[in-house]
Short mmCIF file of C-alpha atoms in Angstrom, two decimals:
data_model
loop_
_atom_site.label_atom_id
_atom_site.label_comp_id
_atom_site.label_asym_id
_atom_site.label_seq_id
_atom_site.Cartn_x
_atom_site.Cartn_y
_atom_site.Cartn_z
CA MET A 1 31.85 -27.19 35.36
CA ALA A 2 28.36 -29.02 35.08
CA ASP A 3 25.46 -27.39 33.50
CA PHE A 4 22.43 -27.25 34.96
CA VAL A 5 19.70 -27.21 32.20
CA MET A 6 15.64 -27.03 31.88
CA PRO A 7 14.85 -30.61 31.97
CA THR A 8 11.98 -32.75 30.65
CA LEU A 9 9.54 -33.31 33.34
CA GLY A 10 7.07 -35.38 31.37
CA ALA A 11 6.37 -36.46 27.75
CA ASP A 12 6.34 -33.47 25.18
CA MET A 13 7.34 -30.99 27.44
CA THR A 14 9.05 -28.49 25.29
CA GLU A 15 9.52 -25.80 27.43
CA GLY A 16 9.38 -24.36 31.17
CA THR A 17 9.35 -21.25 33.05
CA LEU A 18 11.60 -20.89 36.13
CA VAL A 19 9.38 -19.74 38.90
CA GLN A 20 12.23 -19.18 41.67
CA TRP A 21 15.96 -20.68 42.14
CA LYS A 22 15.87 -22.34 45.94
CA LYS A 23 19.66 -21.53 45.68
CA ARG A 24 21.94 -18.41 45.42
CA GLU A 25 24.99 -17.91 43.30
CA GLY A 26 28.13 -19.07 45.99
CA ASP A 27 25.72 -21.58 47.62
CA HIS A 28 26.85 -25.27 47.68
CA VAL A 29 24.47 -27.68 46.30
CA THR A 30 24.33 -31.52 46.88
CA LYS A 31 23.10 -34.05 43.95
CA GLY A 32 19.26 -34.62 44.66
CA GLU A 33 18.89 -31.34 46.60
CA ILE A 34 16.00 -29.08 45.18
CA ILE A 35 17.74 -26.19 43.45
CA ALA A 36 14.50 -24.64 41.60
CA GLU A 37 11.15 -24.66 41.12
CA VAL A 38 9.82 -24.75 37.57
CA ASP A 39 6.74 -24.52 36.24
CA THR A 40 5.33 -26.72 33.36
CA GLU A 41 2.06 -26.86 31.58
CA LYS A 42 0.85 -29.28 34.53
CA ALA A 43 2.32 -28.24 37.70
CA ALA A 44 5.00 -26.06 39.57
CA ILE A 45 7.92 -28.91 40.10
CA ASP A 46 10.61 -28.95 42.66
CA VAL A 47 13.78 -29.64 40.42
CA GLU A 48 16.68 -31.68 41.96
CA CYS A 49 19.98 -30.78 41.02
CA HIS A 50 22.16 -33.73 39.26
CA ALA A 51 25.79 -32.17 40.40
CA THR A 52 27.55 -31.56 43.30
CA GLY A 53 29.45 -28.16 44.03
CA VAL A 54 29.34 -24.48 44.34
CA ILE A 55 26.85 -22.53 42.07
CA GLU A 56 29.06 -20.32 40.03
CA ARG A 57 26.17 -18.64 37.83
CA LEU A 58 22.49 -18.68 37.90
CA ILE A 59 21.77 -17.49 34.40
CA ILE A 60 17.94 -17.72 33.70
CA ARG A 61 15.93 -15.29 35.85
CA PRO A 62 12.44 -15.92 37.53
CA GLY A 63 10.09 -15.54 35.01
CA ASP A 64 11.75 -16.61 32.07
CA LYS A 65 10.34 -19.30 30.00
CA VAL A 66 12.96 -21.32 28.13
CA PRO A 67 13.20 -24.72 25.94
CA VAL A 68 14.15 -27.89 27.58
CA GLY A 69 17.67 -28.35 27.33
CA THR A 70 18.68 -24.77 27.66
CA ILE A 71 21.45 -24.07 30.39
CA MET A 72 20.00 -22.46 33.78
CA ALA A 73 22.84 -22.19 35.92
CA VAL A 74 26.43 -23.40 36.07
CA ILE A 75 27.86 -25.33 38.86
CA ARG A 76 31.63 -25.97 39.53
CA GLU A 77 31.60 -29.32 40.78
CA ASN A 78 33.82 -30.19 43.96
CA ASP A 79 36.22 -32.60 42.47
CA LYS A 80 37.16 -30.08 39.66
CA THR A 81 37.81 -27.12 41.57
CA THR A 82 41.47 -27.28 40.99
CA THR A 83 41.59 -27.10 37.25
CA GLY A 84 42.67 -23.78 37.42
CA ARG A 85 40.02 -21.94 35.16
CA THR A 86 40.35 -18.70 34.74
CA GLY A 87 37.70 -15.83 35.54
CA ALA A 88 37.00 -15.36 31.83
CA GLN A 89 36.59 -19.08 31.12
CA ALA A 90 34.17 -19.37 34.31
CA VAL A 91 31.97 -17.14 32.96
CA ALA A 92 32.31 -18.45 29.54
CA PRO A 93 29.06 -20.62 29.81
CA GLN A 94 27.03 -17.75 29.27
CA ALA A 95 27.79 -17.93 25.67
CA THR A 96 26.25 -21.14 25.29
CA VAL A 97 22.74 -19.99 26.12
CA PRO A 98 21.17 -21.69 23.00
CA ALA A 99 20.11 -18.93 20.35
CA PRO A 100 17.49 -18.41 19.03
CA ALA A 101 17.37 -16.75 22.53
CA PRO A 102 14.27 -18.00 24.63
CA ARG A 103 12.19 -15.33 25.64
CA MET A 104 13.79 -12.66 27.80
CA ASP A 105 12.20 -9.94 28.55
CA ARG A 106 14.85 -7.93 30.03
CA VAL A 107 17.66 -5.54 28.05
CA PRO A 108 20.45 -8.35 28.50
CA GLY A 109 22.83 -5.31 29.39
CA SER A 110 20.94 -4.53 32.30
CA SER A 111 22.22 -7.53 34.54
CA PRO A 112 25.03 -7.34 36.28
CA GLN A 113 27.76 -9.76 34.77
CA ALA A 114 29.77 -10.52 37.60
CA GLY A 115 30.15 -10.28 41.27
CA ARG A 116 27.60 -10.44 43.95
CA LEU A 117 24.79 -7.71 43.94
CA ARG A 118 24.69 -5.04 46.65
CA MET A 119 21.67 -5.68 48.88
CA SER A 120 20.99 -6.54 52.54
CA PRO A 121 20.31 -10.14 53.72
CA ALA A 122 16.80 -9.27 54.32
CA ALA A 123 15.99 -7.91 50.96
CA ARG A 124 17.83 -10.74 49.46
CA LYS A 125 15.29 -13.06 51.74
CA LEU A 126 12.50 -10.68 50.64
CA ALA A 127 13.06 -10.97 46.94
CA VAL A 128 13.24 -14.84 46.99
CA GLU A 129 9.61 -14.64 49.16
CA ARG A 130 8.30 -12.29 46.25
CA GLY A 131 9.98 -14.47 43.49
CA ILE A 132 11.99 -11.26 41.97
CA ASP A 133 15.08 -11.67 40.41
CA PRO A 134 17.10 -8.99 42.26
CA SER A 135 19.92 -8.97 39.51
CA GLY A 136 17.64 -7.32 37.22
CA LEU A 137 16.92 -4.22 39.40
CA GLN A 138 18.08 -0.80 39.68
CA GLY A 139 19.58 -0.34 43.47
CA THR A 140 18.18 2.98 44.89
CA GLY A 141 20.44 2.47 48.23
CA PRO A 142 23.63 3.43 48.85
CA GLU A 143 26.20 2.91 46.13
CA GLY A 144 23.35 1.55 44.16
CA ALA A 145 22.47 -1.04 46.84
CA ILE A 146 19.15 -3.14 46.51
CA THR A 147 16.83 -1.95 49.16
CA LEU A 148 13.54 -3.81 50.63
CA GLU A 149 11.63 -1.06 49.01
CA ASP A 150 13.24 -1.96 45.52
CA ILE A 151 11.88 -5.18 45.86
CA GLU A 152 8.51 -4.39 47.06
CA ARG A 153 8.35 -1.94 43.84
CA ALA A 154 9.37 -4.66 41.55
CA ALA A 155 6.86 -7.29 42.97
CA ALA A 156 4.30 -4.73 42.49
CA VAL A 157 4.85 -4.04 38.84
CA ALA A 158 5.71 -7.56 37.90
CA PRO A 159 2.59 -9.49 38.51
CA GLU A 160 3.10 -11.63 35.28
CA LEU A 161 5.95 -13.18 37.65
CA THR A 162 3.67 -13.92 40.63
CA ARG A 163 2.57 -17.53 40.99
CA PRO A 164 -1.22 -16.96 40.91
CA ALA A 165 -0.86 -15.67 37.18
CA VAL A 166 1.12 -18.57 36.16
CA ALA A 167 -1.04 -20.96 37.42
CA ALA A 168 -4.13 -19.11 35.88
CA ASP A 169 -4.11 -20.63 32.39
CA ARG A 170 -2.62 -23.96 33.57
CA GLN A 171 -6.10 -25.78 32.94
CA THR A 172 -5.81 -24.79 29.39
CA ARG A 173 -1.95 -25.98 29.12
CA MET A 174 -2.48 -29.29 30.99
CA ARG A 175 -5.19 -29.97 28.40
CA GLN A 176 -2.96 -29.39 25.66
CA THR A 177 0.22 -31.16 27.30
CA ILE A 178 -2.26 -34.39 27.76
CA ALA A 179 -3.66 -33.89 24.38
CA ALA A 180 -0.14 -33.58 22.83
CA ALA A 181 1.04 -36.49 24.64
CA MET A 182 -1.77 -39.10 24.12
CA ALA A 183 -1.81 -37.89 20.50
CA ARG A 184 1.61 -38.71 20.05
CA SER A 185 1.07 -41.99 21.86
CA LYS A 186 -1.91 -43.08 19.27
CA ARG A 187 0.15 -41.68 16.39
CA GLU A 188 3.48 -43.60 17.34
CA ILE A 189 2.83 -46.68 19.54
CA PRO A 190 0.75 -49.44 18.22
CA HIS A 191 -0.96 -50.77 20.92
CA TYR A 192 -2.14 -53.99 21.88
CA TYR A 193 -4.62 -54.72 24.55
CA LEU A 194 -5.24 -57.80 26.86
CA SER A 195 -7.37 -58.08 30.09
CA THR A 196 -7.90 -60.96 32.68
CA THR A 197 -10.36 -61.19 35.84
CA ILE A 198 -8.48 -61.21 38.84
CA ASP A 199 -10.17 -63.12 42.05
CA MET A 200 -9.19 -60.37 45.07
CA GLY A 201 -10.59 -62.69 47.72
CA PRO A 202 -7.46 -63.47 49.32
CA ALA A 203 -6.18 -59.92 48.97
CA ILE A 204 -8.94 -58.52 50.64
CA ALA A 205 -9.36 -61.01 53.12
CA TRP A 206 -5.46 -60.50 54.17
CA LEU A 207 -5.81 -56.62 54.05
CA SER A 208 -8.53 -56.26 56.33
CA GLU A 209 -6.94 -58.61 58.85
CA ALA A 210 -3.48 -56.88 58.44
CA ASN A 211 -5.50 -53.43 58.70
CA GLN A 212 -7.16 -54.61 62.25
CA ARG A 213 -3.58 -54.95 63.76
CA ARG A 214 -2.73 -51.45 62.23
CA PRO A 215 -3.47 -48.01 63.90
CA VAL A 216 -5.51 -45.77 61.46
CA THR A 217 -2.51 -43.82 60.35
CA GLU A 218 -0.89 -46.92 59.12
CA ARG A 219 -3.54 -48.70 57.10
CA LEU A 220 -2.98 -49.93 53.75
CA LEU A 221 -5.35 -49.23 50.64
CA TYR A 222 -5.67 -52.39 48.16
CA GLY A 223 -4.31 -49.94 45.61
CA VAL A 224 -1.03 -50.50 47.26
CA LEU A 225 -1.11 -54.29 47.19
CA LEU A 226 -2.05 -53.72 43.19
CA ILE A 227 1.08 -51.50 42.45
CA LYS A 228 3.24 -53.90 44.57
CA ALA A 229 2.12 -57.03 42.45
CA VAL A 230 2.66 -54.79 39.03
CA ALA A 231 6.03 -53.82 40.38
CA LEU A 232 7.23 -57.32 41.32
CA ALA A 233 5.72 -58.94 38.02
CA LEU A 234 7.81 -56.56 36.18
CA ARG A 235 10.96 -58.15 37.31
CA GLN A 236 9.57 -61.54 35.62
CA VAL A 237 8.81 -59.71 32.45
CA PRO A 238 11.31 -57.06 32.43
CA GLU A 239 10.91 -55.78 28.73
CA LEU A 240 7.78 -54.30 29.56
CA ASN A 241 9.76 -51.75 31.95
CA THR A 242 11.44 -50.33 29.03
CA LEU A 243 11.85 -46.91 27.39
CA TRP A 244 11.51 -46.19 23.74
CA LYS A 245 13.66 -43.50 22.73
CA GLU A 246 14.86 -42.66 19.26
CA GLY A 247 13.92 -45.82 17.73
CA GLN A 248 15.24 -48.18 20.41
CA ALA A 249 13.84 -50.17 23.28
CA ILE A 250 15.95 -49.20 26.61
CA ARG A 251 15.30 -51.48 29.29
CA SER A 252 15.16 -50.14 33.10
CA GLU A 253 17.23 -51.58 35.54
CA ARG A 254 14.95 -50.24 38.37
CA ILE A 255 11.33 -50.32 38.32
CA HIS A 256 9.63 -46.86 38.92
CA ILE A 257 6.00 -46.94 38.94
CA GLY A 258 4.01 -44.01 37.32
CA THR A 259 0.77 -43.62 39.33
CA ALA A 260 -1.96 -41.99 37.77
CA ILE A 261 -3.54 -39.07 40.04
CA SER A 262 -6.45 -37.24 39.16
CA LEU A 263 -6.61 -33.77 39.95
CA ARG A 264 -9.02 -32.00 41.93
CA GLN A 265 -9.27 -29.05 39.47
CA GLY A 266 -9.30 -31.20 36.56
CA GLY A 267 -6.47 -33.09 34.36
CA LEU A 268 -3.87 -35.82 35.70
CA VAL A 269 -0.42 -36.22 36.49
CA ALA A 270 1.55 -39.79 36.90
CA PRO A 271 4.40 -39.27 39.05
CA ALA A 272 6.96 -42.10 39.95
CA LEU A 273 6.88 -44.24 43.00
CA HIS A 274 10.54 -44.97 42.79
CA ASP A 275 11.80 -48.55 43.50
CA ALA A 276 8.40 -49.86 44.01
CA ASP A 277 9.42 -53.54 43.51
CA ARG A 278 11.96 -53.23 46.87
CA LEU A 279 9.66 -51.26 49.03
CA SER A 280 7.62 -53.22 51.99
CA LEU A 281 3.87 -52.36 51.70
CA SER A 282 4.22 -50.04 54.57
CA ASP A 283 6.87 -47.62 52.84
CA LEU A 284 5.03 -47.91 49.24
CA MET A 285 1.72 -46.66 50.79
CA LYS A 286 3.41 -43.71 53.03
CA ASN A 287 5.08 -42.80 49.83
CA PHE A 288 1.96 -42.89 47.84
CA GLN A 289 -0.05 -40.96 50.34
CA ASP A 290 2.83 -38.57 50.19
CA LEU A 291 2.68 -38.43 46.47
CA VAL A 292 -1.03 -37.65 45.81
CA LYS A 293 -0.99 -35.08 48.46
CA ARG A 294 1.97 -33.38 46.90
CA ALA A 295 0.63 -33.92 43.46
CA ARG A 296 -2.73 -32.48 44.58
CA ALA A 297 -0.53 -29.25 46.10
CA GLY A 298 1.44 -28.80 43.08
CA SER A 299 4.89 -29.73 44.46
CA LEU A 300 6.12 -32.57 42.86
CA ARG A 301 9.80 -33.20 42.15
CA SER A 302 11.09 -33.45 39.00
CA SER A 303 12.78 -37.10 39.18
CA GLU A 304 9.03 -38.09 39.77
CA MET A 305 8.15 -36.47 36.62
CA SER A 306 10.78 -37.56 34.45
CA ASP A 307 11.52 -41.13 35.96
CA PRO A 308 8.48 -43.44 35.69
CA THR A 309 9.30 -46.66 33.77
CA MET A 310 5.63 -48.07 33.44
CA THR A 311 2.31 -46.72 34.52
CA VAL A 312 -0.65 -47.93 36.56
CA THR A 313 -4.12 -46.39 36.45
CA SER A 314 -6.75 -47.09 38.56
CA LEU A 315 -10.33 -45.72 37.57
CA GLY A 316 -12.17 -48.17 40.10
CA GLU A 317 -13.84 -45.71 42.24
CA GLN A 318 -15.28 -43.86 39.43
CA GLY A 319 -17.57 -47.19 38.79
CA VAL A 320 -16.23 -48.50 35.56
CA GLU A 321 -14.87 -52.29 35.63
CA THR A 322 -12.48 -52.15 32.94
CA VAL A 323 -10.28 -49.60 31.76
CA PHE A 324 -7.94 -49.66 28.61
CA GLY A 325 -5.31 -47.15 29.18
CA VAL A 326 -3.42 -45.00 26.50
CA ILE A 327 0.58 -45.86 27.21
CA TYR A 328 2.42 -42.60 28.14
CA PRO A 329 5.40 -42.00 25.89
CA PRO A 330 8.29 -42.95 25.93
CA GLN A 331 7.05 -45.73 28.26
CA VAL A 332 5.85 -49.20 26.62
CA ALA A 333 3.09 -50.42 28.61
CA LEU A 334 0.38 -49.37 31.01
CA VAL A 335 -1.76 -51.35 33.52
CA GLY A 336 -5.07 -50.54 34.29
CA PHE A 337 -7.58 -51.70 37.00
CA GLY A 338 -11.26 -51.16 37.46
CA LYS A 339 -13.13 -51.33 40.81
CA ILE A 340 -13.77 -54.30 42.72
CA VAL A 341 -16.91 -56.25 42.18
CA GLU A 342 -18.63 -59.01 43.46
CA ARG A 343 -19.18 -61.93 40.71
CA PRO A 344 -20.26 -65.63 40.72
CA TRP A 345 -16.68 -67.49 40.44
CA VAL A 346 -16.15 -71.02 39.99
CA ALA A 347 -13.45 -72.50 42.00
CA ASN A 348 -13.17 -76.50 42.75
CA GLY A 349 -16.31 -76.97 41.02
CA GLN A 350 -18.24 -74.60 43.07
CA VAL A 351 -20.10 -71.23 42.07
CA LEU A 352 -19.17 -68.68 44.91
CA PRO A 353 -19.54 -65.02 45.28
CA ARG A 354 -16.05 -63.51 44.76
CA PRO A 355 -14.57 -60.03 44.80
CA VAL A 356 -12.93 -59.84 41.46
CA ILE A 357 -10.94 -57.16 39.57
CA MET A 358 -10.34 -56.30 36.01
CA ALA A 359 -6.69 -56.10 34.84
CA SER A 360 -5.89 -54.65 31.64
CA LEU A 361 -2.64 -54.22 29.76
CA SER A 362 -1.91 -51.75 27.24
CA ALA A 363 1.36 -52.70 25.43
CA ASP A 364 3.81 -51.26 22.72
CA HIS A 365 3.85 -53.97 20.26
CA ARG A 366 7.22 -52.66 18.66
CA VAL A 367 8.99 -53.99 21.99
CA THR A 368 6.61 -56.98 23.14
CA ASP A 369 4.05 -59.10 22.14
CA GLY A 370 0.81 -60.64 23.40
CA HIS A 371 2.31 -63.53 24.57
CA ARG A 372 4.67 -62.08 26.94
CA GLY A 373 2.19 -59.41 27.85
CA GLY A 374 -0.31 -62.63 28.94
CA LEU A 375 2.75 -64.03 31.07
CA PHE A 376 2.71 -60.66 32.78
CA LEU A 377 -0.81 -60.46 33.62
CA SER A 378 -0.85 -63.96 34.76
CA GLU A 379 1.89 -63.03 36.94
CA ILE A 380 0.21 -60.12 38.53
CA ASP A 381 -2.67 -62.78 39.35
CA ARG A 382 -0.45 -65.30 40.91
CA LEU A 383 1.33 -62.46 43.21
CA LEU A 384 -2.37 -61.45 44.41
CA GLN A 385 -3.21 -64.97 45.37
CA GLU A 386 -0.37 -64.85 47.69
CA PRO A 387 -0.52 -61.43 49.23
CA GLN A 388 1.26 -62.25 52.33
CA SER A 389 4.53 -62.33 50.14
CA LEU A 390 4.11 -58.98 48.60
CA MET B 1 -27.41 -37.07 74.10
CA SER B 2 -25.12 -33.81 73.21
CA THR B 3 -26.51 -30.56 73.55
CA THR B 4 -27.75 -28.68 70.29
CA THR B 5 -24.37 -26.29 71.09
CA ASP B 6 -22.20 -29.38 71.29
CA GLY B 7 -23.52 -30.98 68.08
CA ASN B 8 -23.06 -27.75 66.24
CA GLU B 9 -19.17 -27.39 67.22
CA THR B 10 -18.72 -30.86 66.55
CA LYS B 11 -20.30 -30.41 63.08
CA GLY B 12 -18.30 -27.22 62.18
CA ARG B 13 -15.11 -29.40 63.09
CA ILE B 14 -16.15 -32.22 61.01
CA LEU B 15 -16.78 -29.73 58.04
CA ARG B 16 -13.60 -28.07 58.43
CA LEU B 17 -11.76 -31.33 58.30
CA LEU B 18 -13.59 -32.20 55.22
CA GLY B 19 -12.87 -28.90 53.43
CA GLU B 20 -9.32 -29.49 54.05
CA ILE B 21 -9.17 -32.49 52.13
CA ALA B 22 -11.66 -31.55 49.55
CA PRO B 23 -11.28 -27.95 49.08
CA GLU B 24 -13.50 -27.55 46.35
CA ALA B 25 -16.48 -29.46 48.26
CA GLU B 26 -19.59 -26.76 48.97
CA VAL B 27 -19.72 -27.99 52.75
CA THR B 28 -22.56 -25.02 53.27
CA THR B 29 -24.94 -27.24 50.89
CA LEU B 30 -23.92 -30.49 52.28
CA ARG B 31 -26.78 -32.92 52.43
CA PRO B 32 -26.43 -34.57 56.15
CA ASP B 33 -27.98 -38.00 55.44
CA VAL B 34 -26.16 -38.67 51.88
CA SER B 35 -22.94 -40.36 51.70
CA PHE B 36 -19.77 -37.55 51.30
CA ARG B 37 -18.66 -39.83 47.95
CA ASP B 38 -21.89 -39.32 46.30
CA GLN B 39 -21.72 -35.45 46.90
CA PHE B 40 -18.10 -34.57 45.98
CA ASP B 41 -15.24 -36.27 44.42
CA LEU B 42 -13.63 -38.39 47.55
CA ASP B 43 -11.82 -41.18 46.50
CA SER B 44 -10.40 -43.97 48.75
CA MET B 45 -7.37 -42.09 49.67
CA ASP B 46 -9.07 -39.30 50.66
CA PHE B 47 -11.52 -41.07 52.85
CA LEU B 48 -8.71 -42.59 54.71
CA ASN B 49 -7.11 -39.32 55.10
CA PHE B 50 -10.71 -37.95 56.77
CA VAL B 51 -10.79 -40.98 58.96
CA VAL B 52 -7.20 -40.03 60.27
CA ALA B 53 -8.07 -35.97 60.40
CA LEU B 54 -11.42 -37.81 62.71
CA HIS B 55 -9.01 -39.74 64.72
CA LYS B 56 -6.34 -36.86 65.47
CA GLU B 57 -9.04 -34.18 65.97
CA PHE B 58 -11.30 -35.92 68.36
CA HIS B 59 -9.22 -38.65 69.60
CA VAL B 60 -11.22 -41.66 68.86
CA GLU B 61 -10.40 -45.25 67.48
CA ILE B 62 -11.99 -45.97 64.34
CA PRO B 63 -11.61 -49.52 63.59
CA GLU B 64 -11.74 -50.28 59.33
CA ALA B 65 -15.05 -52.16 59.83
CA ASP B 66 -16.57 -49.16 61.37
CA TYR B 67 -15.77 -46.91 58.23
CA PRO B 68 -19.31 -47.20 56.60
CA LYS B 69 -20.56 -45.52 60.01
CA TYR B 70 -18.47 -42.33 58.98
CA MET B 71 -19.79 -41.88 55.39
CA THR B 72 -22.17 -39.21 56.18
CA LEU B 73 -22.43 -36.11 58.00
CA ASN B 74 -25.14 -37.49 60.12
CA GLY B 75 -23.20 -40.75 60.57
CA CYS B 76 -19.99 -38.88 62.08
CA LEU B 77 -22.15 -36.76 64.49
CA ALA B 78 -23.89 -40.06 65.72
CA GLN B 79 -20.58 -41.93 65.99
CA LEU B 80 -18.79 -38.75 67.75
CA SER B 81 -21.20 -37.66 69.89
CA ALA B 82 -21.88 -41.22 71.34
CA PRO B 83 -19.71 -41.92 74.49
CA GLN B 84 -16.83 -43.96 73.68
CA SER B 85 -16.97 -47.39 74.68
#
């Protein structure tokens, strides 16, 4: 048996609300498949399942808000189907829901404890669409079967379970989440800051040449070059690609770049571009476009929220030349880029106008020192001088 | 020169695409000769998406060098009304 628990979808997330299950009891799930939609202070997130098997029980109901780590569902894993568990044991995980009981508004005894509900596939489908958990309903059909009308009635009297209501005060809650994460960062992380000015001439020349050959749907933005350069530089200074957990620096094998994306209604998220060091610029661009689109539409995946190993923020287009960011715990470093500006630049004894960008590093002094941080920024600079190798 | 009717129709299509990219934009009060990016929050990703949307809607090729011509509503109208070379 594997427990599917309320995941941590970002620093300082303490609880989440189940919006809807994407699977039903008895359904087969594969590792990585979306099993649920969970609403956090920041966004509604599609949560991936970490086990492969058959869903034995869905414990939490849509609309329930539970703490991180709460068992939400029990999955019978494929390779453990022959362990000869009895029915009694199979439902046992129910008892492991942590007390104090999370806010569950329904009377515990009102839900059927075993067996499938009597309801038509149409009613089941409607229940999913309306975000209604049918197991809490009193059926009015033959033999207590739940009818389409029962679902509609439940949807009408349960507006607190519907999406707009969940989203309504998200603004406030997002502010609170950012406040909590950033206050924790400044309280716990001894930041140090470095910056350097990078000549973007070669990168921009290479980019406009490359974009001339590309159809409009496949063109690159220079931001993608910056992300790739950061990801590759992390290979050289891997101690910055580290998470600080319980007083220990744990180095990450893979490089997932958190990309700060501002949301139209205010606030920001920094979901991960997975394996940014290994993707081609074209693939990175596609994934980046997709990530921005989904971040703004509020459909990020759980792994994207919980996985970043280091974050890149670019405030450039809002007109500032430098940004010194606040590290997003449990990460230990953040790179900031300002806007590209044309400045006098001395090369080979001559002063020339060049497009330059200011790159900054905010890093955790518990894990690295300025010397390694400086090498890291130099490596980003070096990589950007050879854009064809990115 | 396109007729006024054509111009209005083109304008409507452009504003619709813009609204899809920046839903908060007040397209009804948009100033046609001022850059979109000075009127609402459009980043380079949004602008690229806008150019891609124009490409798909009007079947025009827009090289990167021509992006500045599409930064205002009037600019877009001038480009999209002109016969394609």
